[in-house]
PDB file of C-alpha atoms in Angstrom:
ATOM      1  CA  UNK A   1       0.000   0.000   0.000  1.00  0.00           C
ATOM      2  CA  UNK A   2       2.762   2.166   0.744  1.00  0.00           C
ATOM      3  CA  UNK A   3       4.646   1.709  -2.439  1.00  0.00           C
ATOM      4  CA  UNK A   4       1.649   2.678  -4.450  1.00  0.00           C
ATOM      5  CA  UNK A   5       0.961   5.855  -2.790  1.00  0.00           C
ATOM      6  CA  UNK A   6       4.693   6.245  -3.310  1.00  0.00           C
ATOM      7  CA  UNK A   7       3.430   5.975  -7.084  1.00  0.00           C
ATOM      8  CA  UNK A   8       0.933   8.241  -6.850  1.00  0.00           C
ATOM      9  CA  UNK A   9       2.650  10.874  -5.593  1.00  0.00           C
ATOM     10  CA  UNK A  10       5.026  11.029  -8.009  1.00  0.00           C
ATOM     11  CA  UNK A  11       4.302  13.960 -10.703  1.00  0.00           C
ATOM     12  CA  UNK A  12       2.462  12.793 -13.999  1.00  0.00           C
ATOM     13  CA  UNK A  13       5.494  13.071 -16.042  1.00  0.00           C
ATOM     14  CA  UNK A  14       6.890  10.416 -13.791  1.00  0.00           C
ATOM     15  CA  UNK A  15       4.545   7.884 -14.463  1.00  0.00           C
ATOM     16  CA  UNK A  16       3.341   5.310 -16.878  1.00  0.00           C
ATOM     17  CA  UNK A  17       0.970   7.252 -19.597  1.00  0.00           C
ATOM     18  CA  UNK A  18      -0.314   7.006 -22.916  1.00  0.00           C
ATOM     19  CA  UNK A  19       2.050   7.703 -26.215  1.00  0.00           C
ATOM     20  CA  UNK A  20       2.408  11.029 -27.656  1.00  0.00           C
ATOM     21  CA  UNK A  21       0.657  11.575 -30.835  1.00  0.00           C
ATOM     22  CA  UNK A  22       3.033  11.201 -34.101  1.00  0.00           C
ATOM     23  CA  UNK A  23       1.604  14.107 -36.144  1.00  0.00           C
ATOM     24  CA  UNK A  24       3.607  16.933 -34.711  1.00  0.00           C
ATOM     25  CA  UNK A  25       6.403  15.657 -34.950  1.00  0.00           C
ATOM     26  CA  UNK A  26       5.737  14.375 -38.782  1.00  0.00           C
ATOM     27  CA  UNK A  27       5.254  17.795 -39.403  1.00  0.00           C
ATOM     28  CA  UNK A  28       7.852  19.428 -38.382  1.00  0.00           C
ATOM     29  CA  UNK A  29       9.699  16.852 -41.038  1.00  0.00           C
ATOM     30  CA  UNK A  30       7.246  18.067 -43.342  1.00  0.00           C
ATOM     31  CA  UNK A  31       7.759  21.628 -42.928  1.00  0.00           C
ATOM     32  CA  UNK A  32      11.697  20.880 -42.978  1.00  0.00           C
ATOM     33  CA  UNK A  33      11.274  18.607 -46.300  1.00  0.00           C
ATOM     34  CA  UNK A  34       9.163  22.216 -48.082  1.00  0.00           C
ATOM     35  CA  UNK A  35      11.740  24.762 -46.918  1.00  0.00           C
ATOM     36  CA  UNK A  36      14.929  22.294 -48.028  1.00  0.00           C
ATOM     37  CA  UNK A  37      13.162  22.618 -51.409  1.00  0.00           C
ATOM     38  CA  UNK A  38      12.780  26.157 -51.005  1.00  0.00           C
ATOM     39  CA  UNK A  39      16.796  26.811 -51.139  1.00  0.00           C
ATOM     40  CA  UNK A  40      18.779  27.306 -54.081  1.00  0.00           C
ATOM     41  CA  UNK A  41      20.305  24.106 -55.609  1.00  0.00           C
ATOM     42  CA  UNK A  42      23.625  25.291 -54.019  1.00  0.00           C
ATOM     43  CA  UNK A  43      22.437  24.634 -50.479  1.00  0.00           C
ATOM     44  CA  UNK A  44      21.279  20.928 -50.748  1.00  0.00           C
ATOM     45  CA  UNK A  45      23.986  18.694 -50.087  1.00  0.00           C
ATOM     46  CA  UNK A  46      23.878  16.178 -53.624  1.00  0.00           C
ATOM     47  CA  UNK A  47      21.251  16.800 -55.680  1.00  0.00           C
ATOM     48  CA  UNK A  48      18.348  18.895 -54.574  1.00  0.00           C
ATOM     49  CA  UNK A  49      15.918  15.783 -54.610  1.00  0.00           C
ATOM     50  CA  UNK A  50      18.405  13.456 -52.976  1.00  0.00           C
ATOM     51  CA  UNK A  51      17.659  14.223 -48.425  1.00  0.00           C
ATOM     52  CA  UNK A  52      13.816  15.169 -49.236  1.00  0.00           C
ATOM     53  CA  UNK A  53      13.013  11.882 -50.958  1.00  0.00           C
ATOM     54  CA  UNK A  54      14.630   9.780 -47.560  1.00  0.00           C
ATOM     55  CA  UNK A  55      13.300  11.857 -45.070  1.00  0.00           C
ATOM     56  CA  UNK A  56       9.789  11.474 -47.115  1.00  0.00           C
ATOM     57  CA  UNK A  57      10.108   7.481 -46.925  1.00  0.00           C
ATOM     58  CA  UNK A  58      11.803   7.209 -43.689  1.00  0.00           C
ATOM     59  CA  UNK A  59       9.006   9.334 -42.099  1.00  0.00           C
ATOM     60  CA  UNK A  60       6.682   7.483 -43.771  1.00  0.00           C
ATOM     61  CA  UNK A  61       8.178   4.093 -42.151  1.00  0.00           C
ATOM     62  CA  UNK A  62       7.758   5.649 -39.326  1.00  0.00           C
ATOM     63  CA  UNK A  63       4.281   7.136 -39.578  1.00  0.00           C
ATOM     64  CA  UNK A  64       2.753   3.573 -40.711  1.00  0.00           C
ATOM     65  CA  UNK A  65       5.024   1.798 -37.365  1.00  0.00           C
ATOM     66  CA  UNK A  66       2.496   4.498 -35.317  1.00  0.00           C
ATOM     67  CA  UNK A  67       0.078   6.049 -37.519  1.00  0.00           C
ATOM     68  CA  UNK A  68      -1.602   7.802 -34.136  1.00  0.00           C
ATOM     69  CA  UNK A  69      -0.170   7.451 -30.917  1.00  0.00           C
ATOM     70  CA  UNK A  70       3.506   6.508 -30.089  1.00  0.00           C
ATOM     71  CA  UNK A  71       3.157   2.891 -28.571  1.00  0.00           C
ATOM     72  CA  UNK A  72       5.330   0.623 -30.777  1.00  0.00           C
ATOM     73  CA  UNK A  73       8.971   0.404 -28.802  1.00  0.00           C
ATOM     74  CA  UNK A  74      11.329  -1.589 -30.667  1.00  0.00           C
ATOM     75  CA  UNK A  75      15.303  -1.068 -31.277  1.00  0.00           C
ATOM     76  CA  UNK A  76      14.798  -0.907 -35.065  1.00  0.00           C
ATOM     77  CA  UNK A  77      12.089   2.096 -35.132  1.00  0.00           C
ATOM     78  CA  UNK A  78      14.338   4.073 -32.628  1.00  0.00           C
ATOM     79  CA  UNK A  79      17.510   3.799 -35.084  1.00  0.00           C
ATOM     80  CA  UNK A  80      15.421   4.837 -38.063  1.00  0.00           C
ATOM     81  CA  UNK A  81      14.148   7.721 -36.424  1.00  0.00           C
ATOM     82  CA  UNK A  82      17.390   9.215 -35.240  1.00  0.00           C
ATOM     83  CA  UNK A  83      18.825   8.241 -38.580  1.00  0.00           C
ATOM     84  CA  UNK A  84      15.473  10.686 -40.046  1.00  0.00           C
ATOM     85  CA  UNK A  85      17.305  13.074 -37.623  1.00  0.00           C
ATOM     86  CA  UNK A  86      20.858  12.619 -38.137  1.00  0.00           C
ATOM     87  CA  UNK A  87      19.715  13.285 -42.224  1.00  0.00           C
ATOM     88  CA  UNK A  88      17.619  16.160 -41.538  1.00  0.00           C
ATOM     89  CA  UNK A  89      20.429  17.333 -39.449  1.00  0.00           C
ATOM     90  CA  UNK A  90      23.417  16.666 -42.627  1.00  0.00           C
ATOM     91  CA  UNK A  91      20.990  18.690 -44.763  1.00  0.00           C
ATOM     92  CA  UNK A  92      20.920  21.540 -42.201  1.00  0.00           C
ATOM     93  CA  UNK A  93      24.747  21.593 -41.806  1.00  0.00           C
ATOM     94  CA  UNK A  94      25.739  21.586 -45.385  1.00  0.00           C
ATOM     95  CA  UNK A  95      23.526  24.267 -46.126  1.00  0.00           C
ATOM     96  CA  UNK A  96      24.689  26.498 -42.906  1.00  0.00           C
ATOM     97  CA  UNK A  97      28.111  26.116 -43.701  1.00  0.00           C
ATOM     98  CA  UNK A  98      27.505  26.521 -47.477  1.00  0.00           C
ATOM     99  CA  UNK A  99      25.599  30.229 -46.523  1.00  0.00           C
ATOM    100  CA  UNK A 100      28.152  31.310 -44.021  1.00  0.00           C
ATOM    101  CA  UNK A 101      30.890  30.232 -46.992  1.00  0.00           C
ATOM    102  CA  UNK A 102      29.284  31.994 -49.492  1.00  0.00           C
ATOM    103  CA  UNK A 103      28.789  35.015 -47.583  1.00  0.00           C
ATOM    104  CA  UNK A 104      32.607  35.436 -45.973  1.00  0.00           C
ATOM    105  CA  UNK A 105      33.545  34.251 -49.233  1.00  0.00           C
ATOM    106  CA  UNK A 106      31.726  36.725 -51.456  1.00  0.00           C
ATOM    107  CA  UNK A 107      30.412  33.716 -53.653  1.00  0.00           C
ATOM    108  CA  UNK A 108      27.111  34.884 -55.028  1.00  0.00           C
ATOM    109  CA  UNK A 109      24.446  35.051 -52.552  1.00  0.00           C
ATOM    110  CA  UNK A 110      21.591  36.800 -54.969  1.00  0.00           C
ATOM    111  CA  UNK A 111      19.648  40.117 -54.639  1.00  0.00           C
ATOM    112  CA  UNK A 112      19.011  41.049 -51.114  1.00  0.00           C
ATOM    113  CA  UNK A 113      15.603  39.380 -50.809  1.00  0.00           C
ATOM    114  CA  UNK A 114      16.882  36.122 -52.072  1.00  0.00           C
ATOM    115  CA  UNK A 115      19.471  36.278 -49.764  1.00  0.00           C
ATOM    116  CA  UNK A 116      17.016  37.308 -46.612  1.00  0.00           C
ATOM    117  CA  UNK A 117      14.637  34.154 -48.399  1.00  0.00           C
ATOM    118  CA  UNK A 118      17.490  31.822 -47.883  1.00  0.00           C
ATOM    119  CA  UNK A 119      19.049  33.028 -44.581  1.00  0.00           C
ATOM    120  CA  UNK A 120      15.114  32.511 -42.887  1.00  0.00           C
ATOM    121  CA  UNK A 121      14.524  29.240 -44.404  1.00  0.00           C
ATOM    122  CA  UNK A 122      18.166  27.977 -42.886  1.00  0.00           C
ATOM    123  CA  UNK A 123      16.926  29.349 -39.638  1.00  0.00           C
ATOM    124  CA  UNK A 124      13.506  27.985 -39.629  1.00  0.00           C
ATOM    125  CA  UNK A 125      15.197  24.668 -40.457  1.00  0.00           C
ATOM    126  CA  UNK A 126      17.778  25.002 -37.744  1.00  0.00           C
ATOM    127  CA  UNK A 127      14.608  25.882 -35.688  1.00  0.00           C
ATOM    128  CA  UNK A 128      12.933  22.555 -36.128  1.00  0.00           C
ATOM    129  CA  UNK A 129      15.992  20.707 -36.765  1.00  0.00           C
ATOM    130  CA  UNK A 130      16.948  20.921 -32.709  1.00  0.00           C
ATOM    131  CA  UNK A 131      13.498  21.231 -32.171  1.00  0.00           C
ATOM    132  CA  UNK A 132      13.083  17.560 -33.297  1.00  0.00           C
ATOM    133  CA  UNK A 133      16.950  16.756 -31.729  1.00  0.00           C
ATOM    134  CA  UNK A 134      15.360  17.755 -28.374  1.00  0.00           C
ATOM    135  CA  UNK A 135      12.277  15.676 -28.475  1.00  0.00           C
ATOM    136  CA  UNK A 136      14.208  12.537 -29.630  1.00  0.00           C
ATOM    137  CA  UNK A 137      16.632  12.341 -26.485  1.00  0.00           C
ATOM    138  CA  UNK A 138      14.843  13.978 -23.810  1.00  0.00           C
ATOM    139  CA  UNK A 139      14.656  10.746 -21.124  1.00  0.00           C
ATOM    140  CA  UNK A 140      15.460   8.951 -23.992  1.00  0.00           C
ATOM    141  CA  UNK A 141      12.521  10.165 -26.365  1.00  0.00           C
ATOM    142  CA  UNK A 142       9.058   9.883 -26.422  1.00  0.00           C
ATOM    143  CA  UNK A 143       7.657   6.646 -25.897  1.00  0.00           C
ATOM    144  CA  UNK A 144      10.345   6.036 -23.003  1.00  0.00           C
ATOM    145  CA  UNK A 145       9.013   9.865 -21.189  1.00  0.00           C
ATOM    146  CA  UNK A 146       5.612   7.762 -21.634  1.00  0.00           C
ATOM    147  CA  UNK A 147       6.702   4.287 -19.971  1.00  0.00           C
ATOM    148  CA  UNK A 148       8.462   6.823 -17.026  1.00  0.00           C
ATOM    149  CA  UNK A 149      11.895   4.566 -17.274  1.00  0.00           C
ATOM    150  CA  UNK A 150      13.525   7.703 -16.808  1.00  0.00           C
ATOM    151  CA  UNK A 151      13.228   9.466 -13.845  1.00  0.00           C
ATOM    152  CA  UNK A 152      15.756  12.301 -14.506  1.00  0.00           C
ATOM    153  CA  UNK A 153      14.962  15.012 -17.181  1.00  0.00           C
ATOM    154  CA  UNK A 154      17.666  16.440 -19.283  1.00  0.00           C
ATOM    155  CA  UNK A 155      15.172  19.511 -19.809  1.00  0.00           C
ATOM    156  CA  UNK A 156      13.684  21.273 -16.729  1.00  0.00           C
ATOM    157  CA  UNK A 157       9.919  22.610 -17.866  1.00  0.00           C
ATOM    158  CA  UNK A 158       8.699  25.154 -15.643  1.00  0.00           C
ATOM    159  CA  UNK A 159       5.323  22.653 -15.060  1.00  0.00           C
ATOM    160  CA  UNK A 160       7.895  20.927 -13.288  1.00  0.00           C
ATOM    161  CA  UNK A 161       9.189  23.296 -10.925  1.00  0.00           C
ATOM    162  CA  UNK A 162       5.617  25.001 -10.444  1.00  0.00           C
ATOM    163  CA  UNK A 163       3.078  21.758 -10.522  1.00  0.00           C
ATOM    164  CA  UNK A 164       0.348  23.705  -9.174  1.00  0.00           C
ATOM    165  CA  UNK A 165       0.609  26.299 -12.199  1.00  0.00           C
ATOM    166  CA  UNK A 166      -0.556  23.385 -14.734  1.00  0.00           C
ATOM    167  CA  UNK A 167      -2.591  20.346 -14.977  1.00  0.00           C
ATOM    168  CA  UNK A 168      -2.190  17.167 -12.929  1.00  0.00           C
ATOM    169  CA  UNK A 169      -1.774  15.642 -16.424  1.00  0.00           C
ATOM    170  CA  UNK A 170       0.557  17.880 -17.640  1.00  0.00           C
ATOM    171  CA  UNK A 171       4.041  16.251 -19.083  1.00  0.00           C
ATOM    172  CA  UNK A 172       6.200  17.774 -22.222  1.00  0.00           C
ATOM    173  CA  UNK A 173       5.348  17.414 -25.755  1.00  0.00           C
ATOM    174  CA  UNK A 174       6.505  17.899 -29.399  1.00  0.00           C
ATOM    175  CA  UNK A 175       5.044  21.943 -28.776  1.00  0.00           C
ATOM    176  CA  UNK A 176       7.313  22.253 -25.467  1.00  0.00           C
ATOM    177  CA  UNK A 177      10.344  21.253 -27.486  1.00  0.00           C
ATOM    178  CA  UNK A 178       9.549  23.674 -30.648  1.00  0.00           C
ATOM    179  CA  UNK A 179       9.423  26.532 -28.307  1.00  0.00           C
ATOM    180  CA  UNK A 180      12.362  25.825 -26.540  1.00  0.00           C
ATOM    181  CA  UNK A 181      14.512  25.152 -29.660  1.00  0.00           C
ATOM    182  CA  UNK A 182      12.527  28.648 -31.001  1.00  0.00           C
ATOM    183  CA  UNK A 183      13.337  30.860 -27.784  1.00  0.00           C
ATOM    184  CA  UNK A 184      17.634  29.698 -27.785  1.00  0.00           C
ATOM    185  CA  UNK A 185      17.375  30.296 -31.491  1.00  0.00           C
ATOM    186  CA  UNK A 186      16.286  33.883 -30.554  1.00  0.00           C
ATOM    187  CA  UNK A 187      17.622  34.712 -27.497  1.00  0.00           C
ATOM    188  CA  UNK A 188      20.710  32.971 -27.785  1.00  0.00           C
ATOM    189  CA  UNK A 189      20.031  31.290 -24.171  1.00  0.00           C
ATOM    190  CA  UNK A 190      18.302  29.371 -22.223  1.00  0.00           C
ATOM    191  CA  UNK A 191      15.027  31.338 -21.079  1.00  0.00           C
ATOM    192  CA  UNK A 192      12.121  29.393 -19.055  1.00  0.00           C
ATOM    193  CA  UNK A 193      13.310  25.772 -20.096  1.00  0.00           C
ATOM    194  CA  UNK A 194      16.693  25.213 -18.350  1.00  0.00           C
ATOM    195  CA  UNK A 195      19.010  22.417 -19.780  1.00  0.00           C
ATOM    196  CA  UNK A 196      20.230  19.831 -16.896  1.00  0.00           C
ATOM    197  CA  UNK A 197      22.576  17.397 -18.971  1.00  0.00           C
ATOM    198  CA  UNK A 198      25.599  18.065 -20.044  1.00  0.00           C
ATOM    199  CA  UNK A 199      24.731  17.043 -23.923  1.00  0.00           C
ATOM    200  CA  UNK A 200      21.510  19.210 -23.800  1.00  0.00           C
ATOM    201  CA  UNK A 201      24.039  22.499 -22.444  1.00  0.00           C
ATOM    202  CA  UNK A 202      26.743  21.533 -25.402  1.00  0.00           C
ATOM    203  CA  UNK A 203      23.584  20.688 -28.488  1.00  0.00           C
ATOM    204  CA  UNK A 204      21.867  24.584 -27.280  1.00  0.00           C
ATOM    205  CA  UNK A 205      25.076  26.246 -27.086  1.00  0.00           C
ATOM    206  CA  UNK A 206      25.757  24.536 -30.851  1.00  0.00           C
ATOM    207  CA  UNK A 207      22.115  25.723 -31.912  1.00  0.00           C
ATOM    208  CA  UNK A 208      22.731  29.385 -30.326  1.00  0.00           C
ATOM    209  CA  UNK A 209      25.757  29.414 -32.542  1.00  0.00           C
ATOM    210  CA  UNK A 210      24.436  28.750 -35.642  1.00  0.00           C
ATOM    211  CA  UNK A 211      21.663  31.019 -35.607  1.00  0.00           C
ATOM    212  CA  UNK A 212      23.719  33.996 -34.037  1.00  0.00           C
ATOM    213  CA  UNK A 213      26.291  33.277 -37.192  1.00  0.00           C
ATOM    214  CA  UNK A 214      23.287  32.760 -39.647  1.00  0.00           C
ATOM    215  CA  UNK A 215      21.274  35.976 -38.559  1.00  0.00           C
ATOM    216  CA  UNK A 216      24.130  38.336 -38.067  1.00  0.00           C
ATOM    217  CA  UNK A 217      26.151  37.194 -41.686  1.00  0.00           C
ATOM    218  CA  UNK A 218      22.623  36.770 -43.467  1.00  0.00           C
ATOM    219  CA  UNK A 219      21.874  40.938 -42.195  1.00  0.00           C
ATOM    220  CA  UNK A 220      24.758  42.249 -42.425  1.00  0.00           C
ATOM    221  CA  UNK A 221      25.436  40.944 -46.027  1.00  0.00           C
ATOM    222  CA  UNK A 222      21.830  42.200 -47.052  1.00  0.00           C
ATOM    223  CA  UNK A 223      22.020  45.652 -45.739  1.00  0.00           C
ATOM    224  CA  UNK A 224      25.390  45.905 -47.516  1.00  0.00           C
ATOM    225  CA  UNK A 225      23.708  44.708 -50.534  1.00  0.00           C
ATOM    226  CA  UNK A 226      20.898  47.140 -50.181  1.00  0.00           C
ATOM    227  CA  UNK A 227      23.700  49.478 -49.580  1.00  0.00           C
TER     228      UNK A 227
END
């Protein structure tokens, strides 16, 4: 009796709950697939076809292994969705450094606007690239926050600090991760979501990086331009 109420009391987040759903997350792919094909055929690592076409039938692999919630645990789907990741994530890379190149460089970078149209799409895909980064290892990814094997978090929500402040039910989702990869990208630092593991200090520092080189090369080349 007293090692269930010792189960009880522990916060939702903590315990044994149903999957998240897989839609967000295959979205934010999506979105990622529609801005790679967005860039100039200079910024696509291969041909421009090449990373869209496997992150379209890897995410599809995945989507049919949990077409609604995320229940299935097996070895094989967790590899081939951090392999979706680790692609998404060569994709990003090539076309950051490719940018930054061009732009110290003085390769050609287009007009102004195309060069503003580029620099936003890198960022929104650096955006959902860690976004999705986050998600994946946080307590070891979804379905494990779900089963509550892990009992420390590598990201500290404030629901988790301030239980009171949010629903019993409350635990962190795709939407928690987007904003917290959105708010470093912008304020180049943590801001309500603090990171507790050393890999999630190192991967925000890396994503503060990139997008304070992306923004600040990407607007100072345009207003030079416009110049």
């Amino acid at each position: 009796m007293g090692f269930e109420e010792d189960l009880d009391a522990r916060p939702f987040w903590r315990r044994l709950s149903r999957g998240e759903q897989r839609w967000p997350f295959a979205l934010a792919i999506a979105v990622m697939i529609a801005l790679q094909l967005t860039l100039p055929e200079r910024y696509s690592l291969g041909a421009w076809w090449v990373l869209p076409a496997v992150e379209v039938v890897v995410i599809g692999a995945l989507v049919a292994a949990n077409p609604g919630r995320l229940e299935r645990r097996t070895p094989m789907l967790r590899r081939l969705s951090l392999g979706l990741i680790a692609v998404a994530s060569l994709g990003t890379a090539w076309s950051v450094v490719r940018l930054v190149v061009d732009i110290a460089g003085g390769g050609d970078t287009g007009s102004a606007a195309e060069l503003l149209g580029s620099g936003a799409a890198i960022w929104l895909i650096n955006v959902l690239t860690f976004a999705v980064w986050y998600w994946e290892l946080d307590r070891g990814g979804a379905l494990e926050r779900a089963a509550g094997t892990d009992p420390y978090p590598d990201f500290l929500f404030p629901q988790m600090t301030a239980p009171d402040m949010a629903p019993k039910e409350w635990r962190p989702q795709f939407a928690d991760y987007l904003y917290l990869a959105f708010t470093n990208a912008t304020a180049f630092s943590p801001t309500d979501t603090l990171p507790l593991s050393r890999w999630a200090k190192l991967t925000m520092m890396l994503q503060s990086a990139i997008s304070l080189v992306t923004a600040a090369l990407v607007v100072a080349k345009a207003v030079n331009a416009l110049g």
